[in-house]
PDB file of C-alpha atoms and ligand atoms in Angstrom:
ATOM      1  CA  MET Q   1     105.825 168.209   8.942  1.00  0.00           C
ATOM      2  CA  GLU Q   2     103.969 171.141   9.534  1.00  0.00           C
ATOM      3  CA  GLU Q   3     105.168 174.132   7.308  1.00  0.00           C
ATOM      4  CA  LYS Q   4     104.687 171.307   4.679  1.00  0.00           C
ATOM      5  CA  LYS Q   5     100.991 171.149   5.598  1.00  0.00           C
ATOM      6  CA  LYS Q   6     100.071 174.429   5.260  1.00  0.00           C
ATOM      7  CA  ASP Q   7     100.334 175.001   1.937  1.00  0.00           C
ATOM      8  CA  ILE Q   8      98.220 172.857  -0.514  1.00  0.00           C
ATOM      9  CA  HIS Q   9     100.709 170.792  -2.753  1.00  0.00           C
ATOM     10  CA  TRP Q  10     100.645 167.636  -3.764  1.00  0.00           C
ATOM     11  CA  TYR Q  11     100.342 165.732  -6.740  1.00  0.00           C
ATOM     12  CA  PRO Q  12      99.904 162.178  -6.197  1.00  0.00           C
ATOM     13  CA  GLY Q  13     102.014 159.834  -8.787  1.00  0.00           C
ATOM     14  CA  HIS Q  14      99.269 157.955  -9.543  1.00  0.00           C
ATOM     15  CA  MET Q  15      97.854 161.284 -11.266  1.00  0.00           C
ATOM     16  CA  THR Q  16     100.334 160.946 -13.512  1.00  0.00           C
ATOM     17  CA  LYS Q  17      99.840 157.840 -14.464  1.00  0.00           C
ATOM     18  CA  ALA Q  18      95.601 158.782 -14.170  1.00  0.00           C
ATOM     19  CA  ILE Q  19      96.580 161.601 -17.203  1.00  0.00           C
ATOM     20  CA  ARG Q  20      98.234 159.694 -19.498  1.00  0.00           C
ATOM     21  CA  GLN Q  21      95.163 157.012 -19.227  1.00  0.00           C
ATOM     22  CA  MET Q  22      93.263 159.242 -19.948  1.00  0.00           C
ATOM     23  CA  GLN Q  23      95.137 161.346 -22.980  1.00  0.00           C
ATOM     24  CA  GLU Q  24      94.405 157.744 -24.906  1.00  0.00           C
ATOM     25  CA  ASP Q  25      91.250 157.150 -23.690  1.00  0.00           C
ATOM     26  CA  ILE Q  26      89.893 160.088 -24.815  1.00  0.00           C
ATOM     27  CA  LYS Q  27      90.620 159.446 -28.254  1.00  0.00           C
ATOM     28  CA  LEU Q  28      88.252 156.881 -28.792  1.00  0.00           C
ATOM     29  CA  ILE Q  29      84.885 159.621 -26.967  1.00  0.00           C
ATOM     30  CA  ASP Q  30      82.614 161.511 -28.442  1.00  0.00           C
ATOM     31  CA  VAL Q  31      81.643 163.259 -25.235  1.00  0.00           C
ATOM     32  CA  VAL Q  32      83.664 163.939 -22.356  1.00  0.00           C
ATOM     33  CA  VAL Q  33      80.626 164.214 -19.518  1.00  0.00           C
ATOM     34  CA  GLU Q  34      82.612 166.629 -16.954  1.00  0.00           C
ATOM     35  CA  ILE Q  35      81.630 166.169 -13.606  1.00  0.00           C
ATOM     36  CA  VAL Q  36      82.445 168.992 -10.894  1.00  0.00           C
ATOM     37  CA  ASP Q  37      80.731 169.533  -7.627  1.00  0.00           C
ATOM     38  CA  ALA Q  38      77.959 171.997  -7.602  1.00  0.00           C
ATOM     39  CA  ARG Q  39      79.537 173.701  -4.344  1.00  0.00           C
ATOM     40  CA  ILE Q  40      82.579 175.330  -5.590  1.00  0.00           C
ATOM     41  CA  PRO Q  41      81.988 174.677  -9.608  1.00  0.00           C
ATOM     42  CA  MET Q  42      85.348 176.814 -11.090  1.00  0.00           C
ATOM     43  CA  SER Q  43      87.522 175.528  -8.003  1.00  0.00           C
ATOM     44  CA  SER Q  44      86.817 171.981  -8.640  1.00  0.00           C
ATOM     45  CA  LYS Q  45      87.112 171.905 -12.307  1.00  0.00           C
ATOM     46  CA  ASN Q  46      90.912 171.028 -13.829  1.00  0.00           C
ATOM     47  CA  PRO Q  47      91.490 173.334 -16.600  1.00  0.00           C
ATOM     48  CA  ASP Q  48      93.955 170.541 -18.102  1.00  0.00           C
ATOM     49  CA  ILE Q  49      90.439 168.955 -19.015  1.00  0.00           C
ATOM     50  CA  ASP Q  50      89.686 171.802 -21.636  1.00  0.00           C
ATOM     51  CA  THR Q  51      93.265 170.940 -23.759  1.00  0.00           C
ATOM     52  CA  LEU Q  52      92.061 167.303 -23.360  1.00  0.00           C
ATOM     53  CA  ALA Q  53      88.707 167.369 -24.352  1.00  0.00           C
ATOM     54  CA  LYS Q  54      90.172 169.520 -26.801  1.00  0.00           C
ATOM     55  CA  GLY Q  55      87.643 168.800 -29.914  1.00  0.00           C
ATOM     56  CA  LYS Q  56      85.171 166.786 -28.385  1.00  0.00           C
ATOM     57  CA  SER Q  57      81.214 167.584 -27.268  1.00  0.00           C
ATOM     58  CA  ARG Q  58      81.179 168.756 -23.386  1.00  0.00           C
ATOM     59  CA  ILE Q  59      78.716 168.238 -21.065  1.00  0.00           C
ATOM     60  CA  LEU Q  60      79.362 169.969 -17.963  1.00  0.00           C
ATOM     61  CA  LEU Q  61      77.189 168.737 -14.650  1.00  0.00           C
ATOM     62  CA  LEU Q  62      77.202 170.519 -11.675  1.00  0.00           C
ATOM     63  CA  ASN Q  63      76.839 167.202  -9.340  1.00  0.00           C
ATOM     64  CA  LYS Q  64      75.984 167.917  -5.857  1.00  0.00           C
ATOM     65  CA  ALA Q  65      73.067 170.183  -6.204  1.00  0.00           C
ATOM     66  CA  ASP Q  66      71.034 168.836  -2.926  1.00  0.00           C
ATOM     67  CA  LEU Q  67      74.191 170.686  -1.365  1.00  0.00           C
ATOM     68  CA  ALA Q  68      74.502 173.723  -3.186  1.00  0.00           C
ATOM     69  CA  ASP Q  69      72.913 177.296  -2.551  1.00  0.00           C
ATOM     70  CA  GLU Q  70      70.481 177.127  -5.498  1.00  0.00           C
ATOM     71  CA  ASP Q  71      70.480 180.922  -7.234  1.00  0.00           C
ATOM     72  CA  GLN Q  72      74.346 179.964  -7.378  1.00  0.00           C
ATOM     73  CA  THR Q  73      73.606 177.020  -8.959  1.00  0.00           C
ATOM     74  CA  GLU Q  74      71.075 178.030 -11.528  1.00  0.00           C
ATOM     75  CA  ALA Q  75      73.754 181.391 -11.475  1.00  0.00           C
ATOM     76  CA  TRP Q  76      76.882 178.822 -12.977  1.00  0.00           C
ATOM     77  CA  LYS Q  77      74.408 177.163 -15.356  1.00  0.00           C
ATOM     78  CA  THR Q  78      73.913 180.114 -16.579  1.00  0.00           C
ATOM     79  CA  TRP Q  79      77.653 181.243 -17.378  1.00  0.00           C
ATOM     80  CA  TYR Q  80      79.105 177.535 -18.261  1.00  0.00           C
ATOM     81  CA  GLU Q  81      76.671 177.691 -21.197  1.00  0.00           C
ATOM     82  CA  GLY Q  82      77.121 180.872 -21.760  1.00  0.00           C
ATOM     83  CA  LYS Q  83      81.235 179.130 -22.779  1.00  0.00           C
ATOM     84  CA  GLY Q  84      79.685 175.881 -24.700  1.00  0.00           C
ATOM     85  CA  PHE Q  85      79.063 174.208 -22.358  1.00  0.00           C
ATOM     86  CA  LEU Q  86      75.823 171.767 -22.604  1.00  0.00           C
ATOM     87  CA  VAL Q  87      74.985 172.097 -18.389  1.00  0.00           C
ATOM     88  CA  ALA Q  88      72.797 170.375 -15.868  1.00  0.00           C
ATOM     89  CA  ALA Q  89      72.774 170.854 -12.357  1.00  0.00           C
ATOM     90  CA  ILE Q  90      71.788 167.028 -10.847  1.00  0.00           C
ATOM     91  CA  ASN Q  91      72.063 164.941  -7.644  1.00  0.00           C
ATOM     92  CA  ALA Q  92      73.532 161.959  -8.509  1.00  0.00           C
ATOM     93  CA  LYS Q  93      73.134 160.125  -5.274  1.00  0.00           C
ATOM     94  CA  ASN Q  94      69.547 160.493  -5.638  1.00  0.00           C
ATOM     95  CA  GLY Q  95      68.940 160.189  -8.591  1.00  0.00           C
ATOM     96  CA  ASN Q  96      67.795 163.894  -9.662  1.00  0.00           C
ATOM     97  CA  GLY Q  97      68.543 165.399 -12.878  1.00  0.00           C
ATOM     98  CA  VAL Q  98      70.274 162.433 -13.660  1.00  0.00           C
ATOM     99  CA  ARG Q  99      67.952 160.723 -16.625  1.00  0.00           C
ATOM    100  CA  LYS Q 100      67.550 164.265 -18.576  1.00  0.00           C
ATOM    101  CA  ILE Q 101      71.258 163.292 -19.295  1.00  0.00           C
ATOM    102  CA  ARG Q 102      70.713 161.606 -22.149  1.00  0.00           C
ATOM    103  CA  ASP Q 103      68.890 163.876 -23.774  1.00  0.00           C
ATOM    104  CA  LEU Q 104      71.508 166.658 -23.225  1.00  0.00           C
ATOM    105  CA  VAL Q 105      73.697 163.381 -24.689  1.00  0.00           C
ATOM    106  CA  ALA Q 106      71.834 162.957 -28.193  1.00  0.00           C
ATOM    107  CA  GLU Q 107      72.439 166.753 -28.560  1.00  0.00           C
ATOM    108  CA  ALA Q 108      75.568 167.104 -27.730  1.00  0.00           C
ATOM    109  CA  ALA Q 109      76.419 163.757 -30.602  1.00  0.00           C
ATOM    110  CA  LYS Q 110      73.966 165.628 -33.011  1.00  0.00           C
ATOM    111  CA  GLU Q 111      76.930 166.893 -34.993  1.00  0.00           C
ATOM    112  CA  LYS Q 112      78.499 164.003 -35.136  1.00  0.00           C
ATOM    113  CA  ARG Q 113      76.027 162.021 -36.343  1.00  0.00           C
ATOM    114  CA  GLU Q 114      75.497 164.543 -38.599  1.00  0.00           C
ATOM    115  CA  ARG Q 115      79.000 164.021 -40.037  1.00  0.00           C
ATOM    116  CA  ASP Q 116      79.227 160.124 -39.415  1.00  0.00           C
ATOM    117  CA  ARG Q 117      75.392 159.758 -41.569  1.00  0.00           C
ATOM    118  CA  LYS Q 118      77.476 162.228 -44.345  1.00  0.00           C
ATOM    119  CA  ARG Q 119      79.833 159.792 -44.802  1.00  0.00           C
ATOM    120  CA  GLY Q 120      77.572 156.818 -44.481  1.00  0.00           C
ATOM    121  CA  ILE Q 121      78.658 155.763 -41.545  1.00  0.00           C
ATOM    122  CA  LEU Q 122      75.482 154.235 -39.718  1.00  0.00           C
ATOM    123  CA  ASN Q 123      74.428 152.873 -36.442  1.00  0.00           C
ATOM    124  CA  ARG Q 124      77.867 153.927 -34.562  1.00  0.00           C
ATOM    125  CA  PRO Q 125      77.158 154.248 -31.013  1.00  0.00           C
ATOM    126  CA  VAL Q 126      78.151 157.375 -29.324  1.00  0.00           C
ATOM    127  CA  ARG Q 127      80.586 157.351 -26.926  1.00  0.00           C
ATOM    128  CA  CYS Q 128      81.266 159.085 -23.859  1.00  0.00           C
ATOM    129  CA  MET Q 129      83.332 159.401 -20.832  1.00  0.00           C
ATOM    130  CA  VAL Q 130      83.035 160.898 -17.423  1.00  0.00           C
ATOM    131  CA  ALA Q 131      86.045 162.954 -16.106  1.00  0.00           C
ATOM    132  CA  GLY Q 132      86.851 164.888 -13.058  1.00  0.00           C
ATOM    133  CA  ILE Q 133      88.165 165.024  -9.940  1.00  0.00           C
ATOM    134  CA  PRO Q 134      88.134 162.438  -6.964  1.00  0.00           C
ATOM    135  CA  ASN Q 135      85.614 162.857  -5.149  1.00  0.00           C
ATOM    136  CA  VAL Q 136      82.736 164.884  -7.380  1.00  0.00           C
ATOM    137  CA  GLY Q 137      80.868 161.950  -7.855  1.00  0.00           C
ATOM    138  CA  LYS Q 138      81.975 160.497 -11.063  1.00  0.00           C
ATOM    139  CA  SER Q 139      80.547 156.809  -9.721  1.00  0.00           C
ATOM    140  CA  THR Q 140      78.041 157.732  -7.975  1.00  0.00           C
ATOM    141  CA  PHE Q 141      76.684 159.469 -11.628  1.00  0.00           C
ATOM    142  CA  ILE Q 142      77.978 156.474 -13.305  1.00  0.00           C
ATOM    143  CA  ASN Q 143      76.284 153.737 -11.949  1.00  0.00           C
ATOM    144  CA  SER Q 144      72.904 156.672 -11.675  1.00  0.00           C
ATOM    145  CA  PHE Q 145      72.649 157.279 -15.029  1.00  0.00           C
ATOM    146  CA  ALA Q 146      73.584 153.279 -16.513  1.00  0.00           C
ATOM    147  CA  GLY Q 147      70.729 152.485 -14.304  1.00  0.00           C
ATOM    148  CA  ARG Q 148      69.144 148.863 -15.467  1.00  0.00           C
ATOM    149  CA  ALA Q 149      70.720 148.863 -18.403  1.00  0.00           C
ATOM    150  CA  VAL Q 150      74.739 148.524 -17.516  1.00  0.00           C
ATOM    151  CA  THR Q 151      75.113 145.867 -20.802  1.00  0.00           C
ATOM    152  CA  LYS Q 152      79.123 145.632 -20.781  1.00  0.00           C
ATOM    153  CA  THR Q 153      80.035 145.249 -23.728  1.00  0.00           C
ATOM    154  CA  GLY Q 154      83.946 142.809 -24.096  1.00  0.00           C
ATOM    155  CA  ASN Q 155      87.186 144.591 -25.344  1.00  0.00           C
ATOM    156  CA  THR Q 156      86.795 144.761 -29.264  1.00  0.00           C
ATOM    157  CA  PRO Q 157      91.202 143.356 -30.422  1.00  0.00           C
ATOM    158  CA  GLY Q 158      92.811 146.599 -31.490  1.00  0.00           C
ATOM    159  CA  VAL Q 159      89.802 149.503 -30.716  1.00  0.00           C
ATOM    160  CA  THR Q 160      89.320 149.007 -27.228  1.00  0.00           C
ATOM    161  CA  ARG Q 161      91.941 146.719 -25.542  1.00  0.00           C
ATOM    162  CA  GLY Q 162      91.344 146.515 -21.953  1.00  0.00           C
ATOM    163  CA  LYS Q 163      88.117 148.101 -22.151  1.00  0.00           C
ATOM    164  CA  GLN Q 164      84.632 147.857 -21.165  1.00  0.00           C
ATOM    165  CA  TRP Q 165      81.597 150.201 -22.019  1.00  0.00           C
ATOM    166  CA  ILE Q 166      78.518 150.222 -20.613  1.00  0.00           C
ATOM    167  CA  ARG Q 167      76.153 150.154 -23.092  1.00  0.00           C
ATOM    168  CA  LEU Q 168      73.377 152.594 -22.454  1.00  0.00           C
ATOM    169  CA  ASN Q 169      70.781 152.010 -25.975  1.00  0.00           C
ATOM    170  CA  LYS Q 170      71.729 151.246 -29.555  1.00  0.00           C
ATOM    171  CA  GLU Q 171      72.908 154.619 -29.456  1.00  0.00           C
ATOM    172  CA  VAL Q 172      75.466 155.832 -26.235  1.00  0.00           C
ATOM    173  CA  GLU Q 173      78.094 153.963 -24.982  1.00  0.00           C
ATOM    174  CA  LEU Q 174      79.682 154.809 -21.872  1.00  0.00           C
ATOM    175  CA  LEU Q 175      83.419 154.265 -20.716  1.00  0.00           C
ATOM    176  CA  ASP Q 176      82.927 151.948 -16.879  1.00  0.00           C
ATOM    177  CA  THR Q 177      86.009 153.517 -15.446  1.00  0.00           C
ATOM    178  CA  PRO Q 178      86.030 157.861 -15.145  1.00  0.00           C
ATOM    179  CA  GLY Q 179      89.288 160.105 -16.057  1.00  0.00           C
ATOM    180  CA  ILE Q 180      90.603 161.552 -12.455  1.00  0.00           C
ATOM    181  CA  LEU Q 181      92.527 164.368 -12.715  1.00  0.00           C
ATOM    182  CA  TRP Q 182      93.910 166.412 -10.308  1.00  0.00           C
ATOM    183  CA  PRO Q 183      92.663 169.174  -8.696  1.00  0.00           C
ATOM    184  CA  LYS Q 184      94.879 172.445 -10.205  1.00  0.00           C
ATOM    185  CA  PHE Q 185      95.074 174.150  -7.081  1.00  0.00           C
ATOM    186  CA  GLU Q 186      95.658 177.703  -8.856  1.00  0.00           C
ATOM    187  CA  SER Q 187      95.245 179.699  -5.230  1.00  0.00           C
ATOM    188  CA  GLN Q 188      95.155 178.709  -2.160  1.00  0.00           C
ATOM    189  CA  THR Q 189      91.547 180.241  -1.667  1.00  0.00           C
ATOM    190  CA  VAL Q 190      90.365 177.110  -4.678  1.00  0.00           C
ATOM    191  CA  ALA Q 191      92.933 174.537  -2.901  1.00  0.00           C
ATOM    192  CA  GLU Q 192      90.898 175.653   0.822  1.00  0.00           C
ATOM    193  CA  ARG Q 193      88.129 175.220  -1.243  1.00  0.00           C
ATOM    194  CA  ILE Q 194      88.394 171.455  -2.202  1.00  0.00           C
ATOM    195  CA  ALA Q 195      89.405 170.710   1.528  1.00  0.00           C
ATOM    196  CA  PHE Q 196      85.952 171.878   2.373  1.00  0.00           C
ATOM    197  CA  ILE Q 197      84.433 169.681   0.119  1.00  0.00           C
ATOM    198  CA  GLY Q 198      86.536 166.467   1.424  1.00  0.00           C
ATOM    199  CA  SER Q 199      88.429 165.873  -1.888  1.00  0.00           C
ATOM    200  CA  ILE Q 200      91.388 166.102  -0.761  1.00  0.00           C
ATOM    201  CA  ARG Q 201      92.454 164.028   2.026  1.00  0.00           C
ATOM    202  CA  ASP Q 202      92.190 164.571   5.688  1.00  0.00           C
ATOM    203  CA  GLU Q 203      95.577 164.045   6.374  1.00  0.00           C
ATOM    204  CA  VAL Q 204      97.678 166.494   3.776  1.00  0.00           C
ATOM    205  CA  VAL Q 205      96.161 169.566   5.457  1.00  0.00           C
ATOM    206  CA  ASN Q 206      95.880 171.331   8.844  1.00  0.00           C
ATOM    207  CA  GLN Q 207      92.580 170.937   9.679  1.00  0.00           C
ATOM    208  CA  ARG Q 208      92.677 173.281  12.427  1.00  0.00           C
ATOM    209  CA  ASP Q 209      93.973 176.076  10.332  1.00  0.00           C
ATOM    210  CA  LEU Q 210      91.565 174.590   7.422  1.00  0.00           C
ATOM    211  CA  GLY Q 211      88.827 175.166  10.397  1.00  0.00           C
ATOM    212  CA  ILE Q 212      89.605 178.446  11.695  1.00  0.00           C
ATOM    213  CA  ARG Q 213      89.792 179.248   7.444  1.00  0.00           C
ATOM    214  CA  PHE Q 214      86.551 178.175   6.449  1.00  0.00           C
ATOM    215  CA  VAL Q 215      84.525 179.846   9.817  1.00  0.00           C
ATOM    216  CA  ASN Q 216      85.974 182.939   8.942  1.00  0.00           C
ATOM    217  CA  TRP Q 217      84.613 182.101   5.549  1.00  0.00           C
ATOM    218  CA  ILE Q 218      80.711 181.446   6.301  1.00  0.00           C
ATOM    219  CA  GLU Q 219      81.099 184.376   8.512  1.00  0.00           C
ATOM    220  CA  GLY Q 220      81.154 186.517   5.251  1.00  0.00           C
ATOM    221  CA  ALA Q 221      78.850 184.637   3.176  1.00  0.00           C
ATOM    222  CA  TYR Q 222      75.861 183.771   5.200  1.00  0.00           C
ATOM    223  CA  PRO Q 223      76.587 186.053   9.283  1.00  0.00           C
ATOM    224  CA  GLY Q 224      74.486 183.919  11.903  1.00  0.00           C
ATOM    225  CA  LYS Q 225      74.610 180.198  10.127  1.00  0.00           C
ATOM    226  CA  LEU Q 226      77.193 178.842  12.160  1.00  0.00           C
ATOM    227  CA  ALA Q 227      75.982 180.416  15.878  1.00  0.00           C
ATOM    228  CA  ALA Q 228      72.121 178.944  14.820  1.00  0.00           C
ATOM    229  CA  TYR Q 229      73.475 175.608  13.912  1.00  0.00           C
ATOM    230  CA  TYR Q 230      75.090 175.085  16.585  1.00  0.00           C
ATOM    231  CA  GLY Q 231      72.764 176.940  19.242  1.00  0.00           C
ATOM    232  CA  ILE Q 232      75.876 179.179  20.197  1.00  0.00           C
ATOM    233  CA  PRO Q 233      75.301 183.163  20.784  1.00  0.00           C
ATOM    234  CA  GLN Q 234      77.603 185.309  17.471  1.00  0.00           C
ATOM    235  CA  ALA Q 235      81.266 185.853  18.006  1.00  0.00           C
ATOM    236  CA  GLU Q 236      83.255 187.718  15.784  1.00  0.00           C
ATOM    237  CA  GLU Q 237      86.369 185.689  16.065  1.00  0.00           C
ATOM    238  CA  ALA Q 238      86.175 182.914  14.466  1.00  0.00           C
ATOM    239  CA  ILE Q 239      88.065 181.305  17.576  1.00  0.00           C
ATOM    240  CA  ALA Q 240      85.429 182.410  19.935  1.00  0.00           C
ATOM    241  CA  LEU Q 241      83.143 180.579  17.836  1.00  0.00           C
ATOM    242  CA  LEU Q 242      84.543 176.950  17.954  1.00  0.00           C
ATOM    243  CA  SER Q 243      85.491 177.553  21.158  1.00  0.00           C
ATOM    244  CA  ALA Q 244      81.809 177.590  21.670  1.00  0.00           C
ATOM    245  CA  ILE Q 245      81.670 174.679  19.655  1.00  0.00           C
ATOM    246  CA  ALA Q 246      83.475 172.283  21.255  1.00  0.00           C
ATOM    247  CA  GLU Q 247      82.222 173.084  24.784  1.00  0.00           C
ATOM    248  CA  LYS Q 248      78.401 172.479  23.397  1.00  0.00           C
ATOM    249  CA  ARG Q 249      79.262 169.426  21.450  1.00  0.00           C
ATOM    250  CA  ALA Q 250      81.765 168.393  24.744  1.00  0.00           C
ATOM    251  CA  ALA Q 251      84.438 168.201  22.620  1.00  0.00           C
ATOM    252  CA  LEU Q 252      87.314 169.633  25.947  1.00  0.00           C
ATOM    253  CA  LYS Q 253      90.711 168.611  26.766  1.00  0.00           C
ATOM    254  CA  LYS Q 254      91.502 166.315  30.449  1.00  0.00           C
ATOM    255  CA  GLY Q 255      92.219 169.665  32.012  1.00  0.00           C
ATOM    256  CA  GLY Q 256      87.831 170.872  30.681  1.00  0.00           C
ATOM    257  CA  GLU Q 257      90.159 173.755  27.698  1.00  0.00           C
ATOM    258  CA  PRO Q 258      88.377 172.871  25.021  1.00  0.00           C
ATOM    259  CA  ASP Q 259      89.888 171.150  21.759  1.00  0.00           C
ATOM    260  CA  PHE Q 260      90.101 173.276  19.109  1.00  0.00           C
ATOM    261  CA  ASP Q 261      91.777 170.279  16.725  1.00  0.00           C
ATOM    262  CA  ARG Q 262      88.757 168.063  17.513  1.00  0.00           C
ATOM    263  CA  ALA Q 263      85.902 171.401  16.906  1.00  0.00           C
ATOM    264  CA  ALA Q 264      87.599 172.269  13.755  1.00  0.00           C
ATOM    265  CA  GLN Q 265      87.272 168.143  12.914  1.00  0.00           C
ATOM    266  CA  MET Q 266      83.619 168.329  13.325  1.00  0.00           C
ATOM    267  CA  VAL Q 267      82.751 171.430  11.728  1.00  0.00           C
ATOM    268  CA  LEU Q 268      84.547 170.060   8.919  1.00  0.00           C
ATOM    269  CA  ASP Q 269      82.935 166.968   8.831  1.00  0.00           C
ATOM    270  CA  ASP Q 270      79.991 168.475   8.839  1.00  0.00           C
ATOM    271  CA  VAL Q 271      80.235 170.954   5.784  1.00  0.00           C
ATOM    272  CA  LYS Q 272      81.805 167.955   4.384  1.00  0.00           C
ATOM    273  CA  ASN Q 273      78.540 165.739   4.548  1.00  0.00           C
ATOM    274  CA  GLY Q 274      76.327 168.839   4.057  1.00  0.00           C
ATOM    275  CA  ARG Q 275      74.798 169.146   7.817  1.00  0.00           C
ATOM    276  CA  LEU Q 276      74.698 173.157   7.957  1.00  0.00           C
ATOM    277  CA  GLY Q 277      72.721 172.455   5.268  1.00  0.00           C
ATOM    278  CA  ARG Q 278      73.067 174.163   1.583  1.00  0.00           C
ATOM    279  CA  MET Q 279      76.055 176.587   0.418  1.00  0.00           C
ATOM    280  CA  THR Q 280      78.246 177.510  -2.377  1.00  0.00           C
ATOM    281  CA  PHE Q 281      81.222 178.991  -2.427  1.00  0.00           C
ATOM    282  CA  ASP Q 282      82.515 179.553  -5.477  1.00  0.00           C
ATOM    283  CA  THR Q 283      80.115 182.872  -6.945  1.00  0.00           C
ATOM    284  CA  VAL Q 284      80.056 183.808  -9.939  1.00  0.00           C
ATOM    285  CA  ALA Q 285      81.049 186.995  -9.705  1.00  0.00           C
ATOM    286  CA  GLU Q 286      83.723 186.973  -7.164  1.00  0.00           C
ATOM    287  CA  MET Q 287      85.695 184.209  -9.600  1.00  0.00           C
ATOM    288  CA  THR Q 288      84.762 185.233 -13.313  1.00  0.00           C
ATOM    289  CA  ASP Q 289      85.942 189.396 -12.878  1.00  0.00           C
ATOM    290  CA  GLY Q 290      82.321 190.329 -11.510  1.00  0.00           C
ATOM    291  CA  SER Q 291      80.723 189.189 -14.951  1.00  0.00           C
ATOM    292  CA  GLU Q 292      77.519 186.980 -14.561  1.00  0.00           C
ATOM    293  CA  GLU Q 293      77.090 186.746 -18.348  1.00  0.00           C
ATOM    294  CA  ALA Q 294      80.699 184.696 -19.767  1.00  0.00           C
TER     295      ALA Q 294
HETATM  296  P1  G4P S 301      84.389 159.749  -7.247  1.00  0.00           P
HETATM  297  O1  G4P S 301      83.986 158.518  -8.438  1.00  0.00           O
HETATM  298  O2  G4P S 301      84.428 161.395  -8.109  1.00  0.00           O
HETATM  299  O3  G4P S 301      85.442 160.001  -6.701  1.00  0.00           O
HETATM  300  O4  G4P S 301      83.235 159.946  -5.847  1.00  0.00           O
HETATM  301  P2  G4P S 301      82.051 159.275  -5.862  1.00  0.00           P
HETATM  302  O5  G4P S 301      80.709 158.828  -6.541  1.00  0.00           O
HETATM  303  O6  G4P S 301      83.046 157.717  -5.280  1.00  0.00           O
HETATM  304  O7  G4P S 301      81.213 159.772  -4.365  1.00  0.00           O
HETATM  305  C1  G4P S 301      81.896 160.925  -3.339  1.00  0.00           C
HETATM  306  C2  G4P S 301      81.403 160.631  -2.009  1.00  0.00           C
HETATM  307  O8  G4P S 301      80.142 162.070  -2.697  1.00  0.00           O
HETATM  308  C3  G4P S 301      80.490 159.601  -1.820  1.00  0.00           C
HETATM  309  O9  G4P S 301      79.936 159.400  -1.109  1.00  0.00           O
HETATM  310  C4  G4P S 301      78.496 159.719  -2.408  1.00  0.00           C
HETATM  311  O10 G4P S 301      77.438 158.552  -2.484  1.00  0.00           O
HETATM  312  C5  G4P S 301      78.635 160.819  -2.898  1.00  0.00           C
HETATM  313  N1  G4P S 301      77.882 161.940  -3.420  1.00  0.00           N
HETATM  314  C6  G4P S 301      77.589 161.315  -5.120  1.00  0.00           C
HETATM  315  N2  G4P S 301      76.819 162.492  -5.949  1.00  0.00           N
HETATM  316  C7  G4P S 301      75.897 163.214  -4.513  1.00  0.00           C
HETATM  317  C8  G4P S 301      75.251 163.497  -4.716  1.00  0.00           C
HETATM  318  O11 G4P S 301      74.518 163.792  -5.862  1.00  0.00           O
HETATM  319  N3  G4P S 301      74.937 164.732  -3.201  1.00  0.00           N
HETATM  320  C9  G4P S 301      75.282 164.263  -2.802  1.00  0.00           C
HETATM  321  N4  G4P S 301      74.922 164.651  -1.383  1.00  0.00           N
HETATM  322  N5  G4P S 301      75.853 163.508  -2.587  1.00  0.00           N
HETATM  323  C10 G4P S 301      76.851 162.776  -3.288  1.00  0.00           C
HETATM  324  P3  G4P S 301      80.873 159.023   0.326  1.00  0.00           P
HETATM  325  O12 G4P S 301      80.611 159.668   1.343  1.00  0.00           O
HETATM  326  O13 G4P S 301      82.016 158.543   0.141  1.00  0.00           O
HETATM  327  O14 G4P S 301      79.965 157.777   0.785  1.00  0.00           O
HETATM  328  P4  G4P S 301      78.044 157.772   1.648  1.00  0.00           P
HETATM  329  O15 G4P S 301      78.125 159.135   1.698  1.00  0.00           O
HETATM  330  O16 G4P S 301      77.555 157.567  -0.291  1.00  0.00           O
HETATM  331  O17 G4P S 301      78.295 156.028   2.197  1.00  0.00           O
END
């Protein structure tokens, strides 16, 4: 059991079904709105979507920008724009940046509209679909984006059987169920980062190991941040820091020694919820062969 938890390879059966569903849905779509977590703009991006969404206009949203390092978010925006995406950094939870997405959709749909016009097709709404790995904020975004304009359109037999569309305005419709992709664990680092943001279920990963890896990571990336947040003395070793956190937060075992599991769980929970402040795990330089340019 312990062995199984060490490496993060886990593909639930319902994800295969979700992918199949998405392959079907995407046929009806003009614009794919892909959501990633701004703290891991590359690790939370499933590369399969590039194949699935081939030939579609693409929008990439860096969501939870409120939790990410602003400079890095800007760098990722530039990088993805260089790759041909229309990009925006947003906070789907409080709605920051969400209104502007309508302009991006209009821009993404320009070519389609032009094609339609040439073929004499007028007033056919642009159809969008939101996609991304679990927990990046797809549902939150759909609610925020649709806002009060939610008029669900019924099924059109033969074309959209079983599908519910949210009509945003005369020109845009949004599929009300997002396309869910399973994260791709391309390396242990990627898997770890997906776990840091809380996208993998807690039971799948050994929390103590993950906590230690997080402490090691943050000491490299933001030295001293942990000590400052928890009000503990700075230390070199991850285990010494966790031990001090356990004492500070009274996470102790019966005999009074530090409970590392609980301390790790607490730290990971604080990270997941952004309590340690803004941080970005994927940096453009590290994840893209050091080139800031696309
Ligand atoms: P999903 O459909 O992609 O699976 O994600 P969902 O919308 O369910 O969002 C997952 C969690 O992320 C939710 O928190 C949601 O509130 C939070 N979230 C979504 N967008 C943002 C954002 O831009 N910033 C921040 N800080 N959080 C965001 P939860 O823990 O499930 O619930 P709660 O915290 O809202 O109670």
